[in-house]
XYZ file of C-alpha atoms in Angstrom:
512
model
C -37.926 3.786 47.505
C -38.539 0.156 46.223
C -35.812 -2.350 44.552
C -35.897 -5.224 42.689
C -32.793 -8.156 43.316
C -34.122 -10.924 41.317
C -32.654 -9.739 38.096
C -35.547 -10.614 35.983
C -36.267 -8.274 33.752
C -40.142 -7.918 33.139
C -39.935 -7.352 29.029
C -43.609 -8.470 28.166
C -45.667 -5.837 26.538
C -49.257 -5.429 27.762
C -51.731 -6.462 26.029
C -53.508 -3.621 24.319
C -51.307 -1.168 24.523
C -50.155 0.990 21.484
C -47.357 -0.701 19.513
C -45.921 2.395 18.359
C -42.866 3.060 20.889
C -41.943 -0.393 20.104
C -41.734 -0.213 16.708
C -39.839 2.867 16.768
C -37.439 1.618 19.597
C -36.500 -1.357 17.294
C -36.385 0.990 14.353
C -32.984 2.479 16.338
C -31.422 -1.337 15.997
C -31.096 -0.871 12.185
C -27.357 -0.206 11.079
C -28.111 3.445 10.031
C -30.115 4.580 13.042
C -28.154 2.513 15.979
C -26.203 4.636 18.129
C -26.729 4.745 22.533
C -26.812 8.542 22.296
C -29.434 8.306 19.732
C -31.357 5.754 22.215
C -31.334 7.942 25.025
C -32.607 11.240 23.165
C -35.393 8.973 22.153
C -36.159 7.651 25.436
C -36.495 11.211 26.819
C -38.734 12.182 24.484
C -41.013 9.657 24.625
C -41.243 9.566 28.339
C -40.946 13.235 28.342
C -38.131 12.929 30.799
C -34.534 13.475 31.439
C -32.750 10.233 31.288
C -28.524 9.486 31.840
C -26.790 6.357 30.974
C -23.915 5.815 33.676
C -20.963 3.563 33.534
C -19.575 1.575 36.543
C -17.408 4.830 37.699
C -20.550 6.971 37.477
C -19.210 8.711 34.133
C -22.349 9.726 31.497
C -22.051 7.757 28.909
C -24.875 9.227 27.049
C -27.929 11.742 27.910
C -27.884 14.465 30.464
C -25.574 14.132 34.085
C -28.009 14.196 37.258
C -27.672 13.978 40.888
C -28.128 10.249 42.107
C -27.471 8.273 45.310
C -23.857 7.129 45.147
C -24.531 4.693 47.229
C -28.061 3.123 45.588
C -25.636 3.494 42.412
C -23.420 0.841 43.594
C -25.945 -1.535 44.601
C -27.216 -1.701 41.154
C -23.990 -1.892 39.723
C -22.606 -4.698 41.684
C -25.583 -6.208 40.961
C -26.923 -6.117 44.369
C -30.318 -5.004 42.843
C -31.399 -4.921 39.423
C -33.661 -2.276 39.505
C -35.182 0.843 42.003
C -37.532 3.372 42.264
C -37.944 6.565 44.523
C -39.426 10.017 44.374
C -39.000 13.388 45.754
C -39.224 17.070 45.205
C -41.841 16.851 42.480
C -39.546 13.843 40.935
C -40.268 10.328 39.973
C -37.014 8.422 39.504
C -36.140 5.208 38.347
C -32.663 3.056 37.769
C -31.794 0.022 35.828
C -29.291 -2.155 35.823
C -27.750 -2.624 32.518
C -24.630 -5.038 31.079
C -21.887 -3.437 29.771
C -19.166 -4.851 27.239
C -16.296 -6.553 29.156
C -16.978 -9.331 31.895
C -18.658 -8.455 35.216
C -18.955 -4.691 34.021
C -22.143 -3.124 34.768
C -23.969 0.026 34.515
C -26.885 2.038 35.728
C -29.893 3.929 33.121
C -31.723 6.480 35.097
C -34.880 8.225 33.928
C -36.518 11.004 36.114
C -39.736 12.665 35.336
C -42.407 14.682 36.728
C -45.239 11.989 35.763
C -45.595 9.161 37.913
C -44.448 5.921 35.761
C -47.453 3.914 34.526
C -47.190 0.530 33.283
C -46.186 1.734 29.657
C -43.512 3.925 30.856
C -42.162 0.906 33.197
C -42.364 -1.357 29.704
C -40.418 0.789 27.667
C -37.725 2.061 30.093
C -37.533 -1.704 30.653
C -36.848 -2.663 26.846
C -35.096 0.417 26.678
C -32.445 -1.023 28.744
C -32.551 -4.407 27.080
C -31.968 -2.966 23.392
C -29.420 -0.424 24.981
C -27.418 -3.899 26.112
C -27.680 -5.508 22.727
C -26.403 -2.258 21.181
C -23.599 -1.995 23.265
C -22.828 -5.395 23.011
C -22.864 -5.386 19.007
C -20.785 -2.209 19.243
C -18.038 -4.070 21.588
C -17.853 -6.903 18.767
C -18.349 -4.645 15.808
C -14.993 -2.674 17.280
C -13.334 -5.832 18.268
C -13.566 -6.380 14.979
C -12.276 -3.889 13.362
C -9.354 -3.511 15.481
C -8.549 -7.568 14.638
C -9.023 -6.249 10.932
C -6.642 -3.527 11.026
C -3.996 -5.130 13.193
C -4.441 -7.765 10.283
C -4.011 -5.241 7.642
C -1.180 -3.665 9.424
C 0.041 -7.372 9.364
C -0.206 -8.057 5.665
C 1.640 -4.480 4.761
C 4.677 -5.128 6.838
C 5.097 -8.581 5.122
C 5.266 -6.864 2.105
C 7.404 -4.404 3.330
C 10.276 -6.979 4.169
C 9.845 -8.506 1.285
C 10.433 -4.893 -0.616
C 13.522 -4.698 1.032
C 14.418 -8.520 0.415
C 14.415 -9.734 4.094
C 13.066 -12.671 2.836
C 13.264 -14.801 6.372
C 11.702 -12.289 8.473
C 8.636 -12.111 5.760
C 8.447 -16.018 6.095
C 8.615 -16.110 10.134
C 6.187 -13.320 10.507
C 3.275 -14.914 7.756
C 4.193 -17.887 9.848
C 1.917 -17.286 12.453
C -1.268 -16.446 10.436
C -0.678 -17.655 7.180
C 1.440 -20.784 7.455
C 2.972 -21.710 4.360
C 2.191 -18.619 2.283
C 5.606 -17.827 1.536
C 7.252 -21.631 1.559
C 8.573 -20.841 -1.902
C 11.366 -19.267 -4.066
C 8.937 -17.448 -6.612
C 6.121 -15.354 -6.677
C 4.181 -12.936 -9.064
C 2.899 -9.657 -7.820
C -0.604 -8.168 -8.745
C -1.852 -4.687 -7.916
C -5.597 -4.044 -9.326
C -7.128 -0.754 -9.037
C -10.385 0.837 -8.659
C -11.756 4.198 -7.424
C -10.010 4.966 -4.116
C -13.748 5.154 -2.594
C -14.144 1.691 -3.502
C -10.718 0.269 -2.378
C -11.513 -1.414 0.811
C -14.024 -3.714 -0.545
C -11.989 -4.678 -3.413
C -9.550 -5.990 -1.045
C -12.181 -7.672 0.798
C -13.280 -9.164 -2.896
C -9.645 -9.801 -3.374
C -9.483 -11.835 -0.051
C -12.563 -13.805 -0.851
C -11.118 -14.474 -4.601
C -7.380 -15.648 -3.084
C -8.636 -17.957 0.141
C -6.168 -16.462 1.811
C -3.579 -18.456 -0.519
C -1.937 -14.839 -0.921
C -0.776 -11.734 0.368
C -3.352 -8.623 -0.140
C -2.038 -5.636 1.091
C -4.166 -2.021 0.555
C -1.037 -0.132 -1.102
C 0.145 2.356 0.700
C 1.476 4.895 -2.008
C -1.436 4.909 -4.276
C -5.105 5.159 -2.696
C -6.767 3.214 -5.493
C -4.149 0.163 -5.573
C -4.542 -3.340 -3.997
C -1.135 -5.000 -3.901
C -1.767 -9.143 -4.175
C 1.525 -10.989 -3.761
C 0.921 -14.494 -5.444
C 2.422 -17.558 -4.938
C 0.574 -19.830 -6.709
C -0.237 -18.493 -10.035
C -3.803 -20.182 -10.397
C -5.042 -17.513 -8.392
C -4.389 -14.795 -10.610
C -7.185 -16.637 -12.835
C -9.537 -15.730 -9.582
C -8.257 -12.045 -9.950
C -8.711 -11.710 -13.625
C -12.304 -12.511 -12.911
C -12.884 -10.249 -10.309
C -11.673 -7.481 -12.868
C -14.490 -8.804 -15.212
C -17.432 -8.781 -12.545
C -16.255 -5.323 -12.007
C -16.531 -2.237 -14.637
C -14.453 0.166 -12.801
C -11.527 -2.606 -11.733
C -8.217 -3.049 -13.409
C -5.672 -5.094 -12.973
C -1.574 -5.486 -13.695
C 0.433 -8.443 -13.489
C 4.498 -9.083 -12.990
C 6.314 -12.222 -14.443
C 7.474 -14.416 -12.088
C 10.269 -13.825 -10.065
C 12.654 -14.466 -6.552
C 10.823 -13.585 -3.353
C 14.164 -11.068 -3.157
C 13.113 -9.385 -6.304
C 9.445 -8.485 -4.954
C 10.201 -4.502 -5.499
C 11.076 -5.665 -9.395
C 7.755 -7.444 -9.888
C 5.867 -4.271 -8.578
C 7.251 -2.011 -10.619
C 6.591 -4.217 -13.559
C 2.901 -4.942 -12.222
C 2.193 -1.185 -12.236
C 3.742 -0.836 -15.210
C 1.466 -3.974 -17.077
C -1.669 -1.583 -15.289
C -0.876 1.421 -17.146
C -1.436 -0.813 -20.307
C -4.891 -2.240 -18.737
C -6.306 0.728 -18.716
C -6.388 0.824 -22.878
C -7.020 -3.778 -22.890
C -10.778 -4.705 -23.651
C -10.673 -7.191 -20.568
C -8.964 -4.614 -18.138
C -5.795 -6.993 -16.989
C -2.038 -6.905 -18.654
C 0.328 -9.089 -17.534
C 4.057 -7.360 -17.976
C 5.258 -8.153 -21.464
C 8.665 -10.576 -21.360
C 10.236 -8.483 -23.946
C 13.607 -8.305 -24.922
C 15.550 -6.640 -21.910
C 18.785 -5.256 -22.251
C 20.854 -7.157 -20.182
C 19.606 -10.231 -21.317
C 21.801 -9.265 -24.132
C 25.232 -8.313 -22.140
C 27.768 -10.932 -20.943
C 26.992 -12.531 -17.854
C 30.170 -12.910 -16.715
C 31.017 -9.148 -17.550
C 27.552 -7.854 -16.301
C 28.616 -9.484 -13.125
C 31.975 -8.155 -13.255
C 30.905 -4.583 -14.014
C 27.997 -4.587 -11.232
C 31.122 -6.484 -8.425
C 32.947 -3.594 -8.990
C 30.719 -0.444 -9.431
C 28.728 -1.710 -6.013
C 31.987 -2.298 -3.899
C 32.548 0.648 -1.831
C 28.946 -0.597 -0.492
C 30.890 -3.825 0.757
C 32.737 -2.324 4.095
C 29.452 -1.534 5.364
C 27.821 -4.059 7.551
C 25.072 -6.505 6.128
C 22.147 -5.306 7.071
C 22.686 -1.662 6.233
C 24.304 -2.711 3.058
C 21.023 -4.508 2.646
C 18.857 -2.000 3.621
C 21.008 1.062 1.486
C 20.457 -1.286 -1.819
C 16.809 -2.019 -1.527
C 15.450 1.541 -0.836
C 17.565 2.846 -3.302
C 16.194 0.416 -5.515
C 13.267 0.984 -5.007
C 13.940 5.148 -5.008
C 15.082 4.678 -8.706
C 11.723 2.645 -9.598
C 9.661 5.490 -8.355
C 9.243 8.437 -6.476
C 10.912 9.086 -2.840
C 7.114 10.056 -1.384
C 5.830 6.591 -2.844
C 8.854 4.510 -2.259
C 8.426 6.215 1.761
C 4.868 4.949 1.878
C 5.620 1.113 0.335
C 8.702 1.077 2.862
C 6.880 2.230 5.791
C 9.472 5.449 6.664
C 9.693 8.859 5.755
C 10.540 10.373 2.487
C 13.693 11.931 4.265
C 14.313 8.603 5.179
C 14.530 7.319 1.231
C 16.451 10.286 0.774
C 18.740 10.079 2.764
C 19.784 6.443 2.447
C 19.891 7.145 -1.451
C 22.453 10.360 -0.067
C 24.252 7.824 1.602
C 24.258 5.697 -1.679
C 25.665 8.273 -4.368
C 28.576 9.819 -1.880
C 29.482 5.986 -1.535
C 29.512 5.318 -5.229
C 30.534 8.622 -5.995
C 27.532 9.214 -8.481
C 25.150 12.029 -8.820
C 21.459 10.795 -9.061
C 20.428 13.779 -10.618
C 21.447 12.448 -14.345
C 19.526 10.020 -16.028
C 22.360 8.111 -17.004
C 23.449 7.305 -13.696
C 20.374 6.305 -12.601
C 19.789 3.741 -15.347
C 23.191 2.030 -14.519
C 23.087 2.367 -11.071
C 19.320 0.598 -11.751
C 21.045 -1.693 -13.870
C 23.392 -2.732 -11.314
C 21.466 -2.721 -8.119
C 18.657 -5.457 -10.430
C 21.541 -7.730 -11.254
C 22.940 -7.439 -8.008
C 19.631 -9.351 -6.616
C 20.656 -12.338 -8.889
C 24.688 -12.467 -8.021
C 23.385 -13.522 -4.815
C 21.094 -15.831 -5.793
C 23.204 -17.321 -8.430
C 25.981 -19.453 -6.173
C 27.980 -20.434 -8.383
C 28.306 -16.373 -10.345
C 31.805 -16.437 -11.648
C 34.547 -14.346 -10.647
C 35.596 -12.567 -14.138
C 38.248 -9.784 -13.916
C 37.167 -6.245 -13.257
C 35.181 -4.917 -15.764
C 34.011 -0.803 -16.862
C 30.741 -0.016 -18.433
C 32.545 0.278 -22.194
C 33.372 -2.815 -22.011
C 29.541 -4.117 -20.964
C 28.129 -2.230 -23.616
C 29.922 -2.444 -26.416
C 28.332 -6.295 -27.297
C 26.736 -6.434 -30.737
C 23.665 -7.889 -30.299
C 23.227 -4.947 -27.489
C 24.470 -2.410 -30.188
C 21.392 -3.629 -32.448
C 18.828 -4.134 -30.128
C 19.735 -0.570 -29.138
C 19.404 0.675 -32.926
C 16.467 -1.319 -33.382
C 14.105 0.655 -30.701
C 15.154 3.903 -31.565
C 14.808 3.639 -34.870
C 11.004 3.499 -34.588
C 10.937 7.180 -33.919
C 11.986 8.304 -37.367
C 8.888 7.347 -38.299
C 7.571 10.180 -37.264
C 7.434 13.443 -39.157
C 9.200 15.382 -36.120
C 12.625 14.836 -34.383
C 11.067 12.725 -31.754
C 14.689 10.828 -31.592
C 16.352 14.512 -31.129
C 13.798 15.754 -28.502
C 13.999 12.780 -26.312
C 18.218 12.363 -26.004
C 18.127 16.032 -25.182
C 15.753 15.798 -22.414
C 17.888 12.622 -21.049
C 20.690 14.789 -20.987
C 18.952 17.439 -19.536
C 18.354 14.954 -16.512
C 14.148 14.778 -17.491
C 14.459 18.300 -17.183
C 11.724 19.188 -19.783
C 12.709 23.612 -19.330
C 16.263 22.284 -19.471
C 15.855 20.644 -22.587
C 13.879 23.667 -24.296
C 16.624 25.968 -23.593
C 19.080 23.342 -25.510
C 16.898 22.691 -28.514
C 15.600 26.187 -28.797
C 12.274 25.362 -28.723
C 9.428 25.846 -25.902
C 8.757 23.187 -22.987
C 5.428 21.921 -23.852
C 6.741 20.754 -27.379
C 9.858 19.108 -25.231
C 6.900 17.031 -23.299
C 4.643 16.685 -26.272
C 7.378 15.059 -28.316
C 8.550 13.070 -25.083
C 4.527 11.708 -24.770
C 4.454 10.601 -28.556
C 7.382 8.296 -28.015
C 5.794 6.482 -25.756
C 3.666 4.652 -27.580
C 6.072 4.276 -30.613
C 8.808 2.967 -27.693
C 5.583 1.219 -25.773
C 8.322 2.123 -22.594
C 6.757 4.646 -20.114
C 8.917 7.913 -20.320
C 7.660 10.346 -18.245
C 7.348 7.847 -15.044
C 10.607 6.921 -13.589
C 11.338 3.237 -14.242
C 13.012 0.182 -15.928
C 10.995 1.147 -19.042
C 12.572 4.764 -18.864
C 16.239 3.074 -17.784
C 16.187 0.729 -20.965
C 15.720 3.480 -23.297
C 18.815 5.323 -21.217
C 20.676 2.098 -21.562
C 19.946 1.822 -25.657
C 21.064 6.038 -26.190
C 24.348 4.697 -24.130
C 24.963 1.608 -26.381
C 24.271 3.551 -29.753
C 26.975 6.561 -27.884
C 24.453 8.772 -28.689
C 24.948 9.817 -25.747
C 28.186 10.245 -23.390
C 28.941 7.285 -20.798
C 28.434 8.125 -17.280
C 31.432 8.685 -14.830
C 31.297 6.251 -12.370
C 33.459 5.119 -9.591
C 35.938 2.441 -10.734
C 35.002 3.277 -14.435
C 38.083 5.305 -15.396
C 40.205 3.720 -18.248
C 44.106 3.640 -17.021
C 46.219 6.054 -19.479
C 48.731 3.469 -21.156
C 52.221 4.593 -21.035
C 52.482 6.629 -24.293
C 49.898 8.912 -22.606
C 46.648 8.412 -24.600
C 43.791 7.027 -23.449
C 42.267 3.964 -25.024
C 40.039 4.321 -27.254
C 38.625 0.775 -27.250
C 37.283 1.520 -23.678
C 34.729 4.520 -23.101
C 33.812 6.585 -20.145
């Protein structure tokens, strides 16, 4: 047996000899081919011998186990020697010391075969090990890395995710630490821009680049093609818009600006401004400020109406209140599954808060009409508490809200537009908002079959330009208009009943 304890590693090729193993060990450095099992199949078959990569512990790491010299093991290891040779039974063996990731860590790459080892076997077990350590160490860094990148990722998301639920502080004190000053301010605008879900990680890597890390790019966790990019600073959405026009396949939505608390508000409306990028010639929308209904209500009553419908929420204690009011926000904007995956819990979890929600208020989610108040009240909820100085009218009921005249003809004015058309769009869609969505439900009242229900409920959709069959604000407003014209029925709500007056009638003035 014969060791070497000088650590130098003899890596000079001799002069003359064929080039070949060379090139084809360096070929296994290329991103495609790299790979320490794939190293030490090739080393056995060039050398025609059986070779085993060991770590400190004497575990394979790659190649086939064999019997070695615990002891000789060690030596190389602790670096004792760097390299040995012995032979026996027909063998010829040979060990090298080689650096694994992590400091001090060390392991062993035997080779045993029946032909003694000439010089060329010597040089490229010997560069063997030297590419085997540069692998390894690449590999170490490469998954350092990517853990640093997901841990960021994971990061970004739950930012967003306390911002969704409008704990604004924590947001700030956790981007604190990475991004300092990301979210020192009252506004924002949300983005989400989509491409092929094959293609999603490097468009958020492109959106990265494009921001400067001067906002918040989160991979969306409901949808596999969306890219949510919370914005600050507006100028960057110019950045964004020209990533969408470097990029065929790329869309993009935009939100108006709003209060950090009202981040789930400016998502829905920037995935609503993408389902209208899809049919733009540049690929971006930004969410149209159109006329919204309860820009036309009372203030004072609107915050009168909302006081009182939300108050059996007030005994409980802040933070679920909080926490009840977002999610079911955000429930009523979309689906439980996707409103699970934005908030980071389980669909049962949505559900169940939103359970919570309706016994509370005494409401049954189920009907459309509920759900656009409820909507209605939970949105202007988010700016009672950021308006201080919100007075305190006296109690008011949803008649009351919606009985204001410029409502009443913003209300006629949209549906009108559907007796344009030569069928009773107007007739088909109040019947399926009575029917709760229900498109069979709504058949069976009109008399007709289900697929006209949804064909007639797609055409007014564009006529509307409000997304129908998605829930939403879009689908809420159109709710809130068949309300004001009483076209349809008021909801019962808690705290809406009008007090019989003494002669025993109700009032008319005031409807449930």
């Amino acid at each position: 047996m014969a060791g070497r304890d000088d650590g130098n590693r003899h890596t000079e090729v001799t002069g003359g000899a064929d080039p070949t193993w060379a090139q084809e060990l360096l070929e296994h450095l290329r991103p495609a081919r790299s790979g320490v099992r794939r190293i030490a199949g090739w080393l056995s078959t060039t050398l025609d011998a059986t070779v085993s990569l060991l770590d400190a512990s004497g575990t394979p790491l790659a190649g086939a186990p064999m019997p070695l010299d615990q002891d000789l093991v060690a030596d190389l290891v602790c670096g004792r020697l760097a390299s040995a040779a012995c032979e026996g039974d027909g063998r010829h063996l040979r060990l090298v010391r080689v650096e694994l990731p992590g400091p001090g860590t060390a392991g062993v790459l035997a080779v045993s075969r029946t032909a003694p080892f000439d010089r060329r076997a010597a040089d490229i077990l010997t560069h063997t090990a030297t590419v085997l350590e540069l692998l390894l160490r690449a590999q170490q860094t490469a998954a350092t890395g990517d853990r640093l990148a997901r841990a960021t990722s994971d990061l970004r998301l739950a930012i967003l995710q306390l911002l969704m639920v409008e704990d604004i502080v924590a947001a700030r004190r956790v981007a604190a630490g990475l991004w300092p000053g990301l979210l020192d301010t009252e506004t924002a605008c949300v983005y989400v821009v989509e491409s092929a879900p094959g293609e999603r990680d490097r468009l958020a890597e492109d959106c990265l680049a494009a921001t400067h890390d001067e906002a918040l790019v989160v991979r969306c966790p409901a949808m596999d093609g969306h890219v949510i990019v919370v914005v600050p600073d507006d100028a960057v959405g110019a950045a964004l818009r020209a990533l969408c026009h470097r990029h065929s396949r790329v869309f993009l939505g935009g939100s108006a600006r709003q209060n950090l608390a009202r981040t789930a508000t400016a998502y829905g409306q920037a995935v609503s401004a993408l389902a209208v990028a899809h049919f733009r010639p540049d690929k971006t929308a930004v969410y149209a400020e159109r006329t919204h209904p309860e820009r036309l209500m009372d203030p004072e009553v609107l915050h009168s109406w909302t006081t009182r419908l939300l108050r059996p929420l007030d005994t409980l204690p802040h933070h679920t209140r909080a926490e009840l009011l977002a999610t079911t926000r955000l429930g009523l904007e979309f689906t439980a599954v996707s409103a699970a995956k934005v908030l980071g819990v389980s669909r049962n979890t949505v559900r169940a808060r939103m359970d919570r929600v309706e016994t509370l208020l005494g409401t049954d989610f189920s009907d459309l009409r509920v759900r656009a108040t409820v909507h209605l009240a939970l949105n202007t909820q988010v700016g009672i508490a950021e308006d201080r100085t919100a007075g305190t009218a006296a109690p008011a009921r949803l008649g009351e809200l919606l009985t204001g005249p410029a409502l009443r003809t913003w209300a006629q004015d949209l549906l009108s537009r559907l007796d344009t058309d030569g069928r009773d769009l107007r007739g088909t869609l109040r019947a399926w908002i009575a029917a709760g969505g229900n498109s069979e439900r709504a058949a069976q009242l009109l008399g007709v079959h289900a697929q006209t229900v949804r064909e007639h409920v797609r055409s007014a959709e564009p006529v509307l330009e409000r997304q129908l069959l998605a829930s939403g604000s879009d689908l809420y407003e159109v709710v809130l208009a068949h309300l004001a014209t009483r076209e349809l029925d008021h909801p019962d709500l808690h705290g809406d009943h009008q007090p019989v007056p003494e002669s025993g009638h109700p009032d008319s003035s005031v409807h449930r």
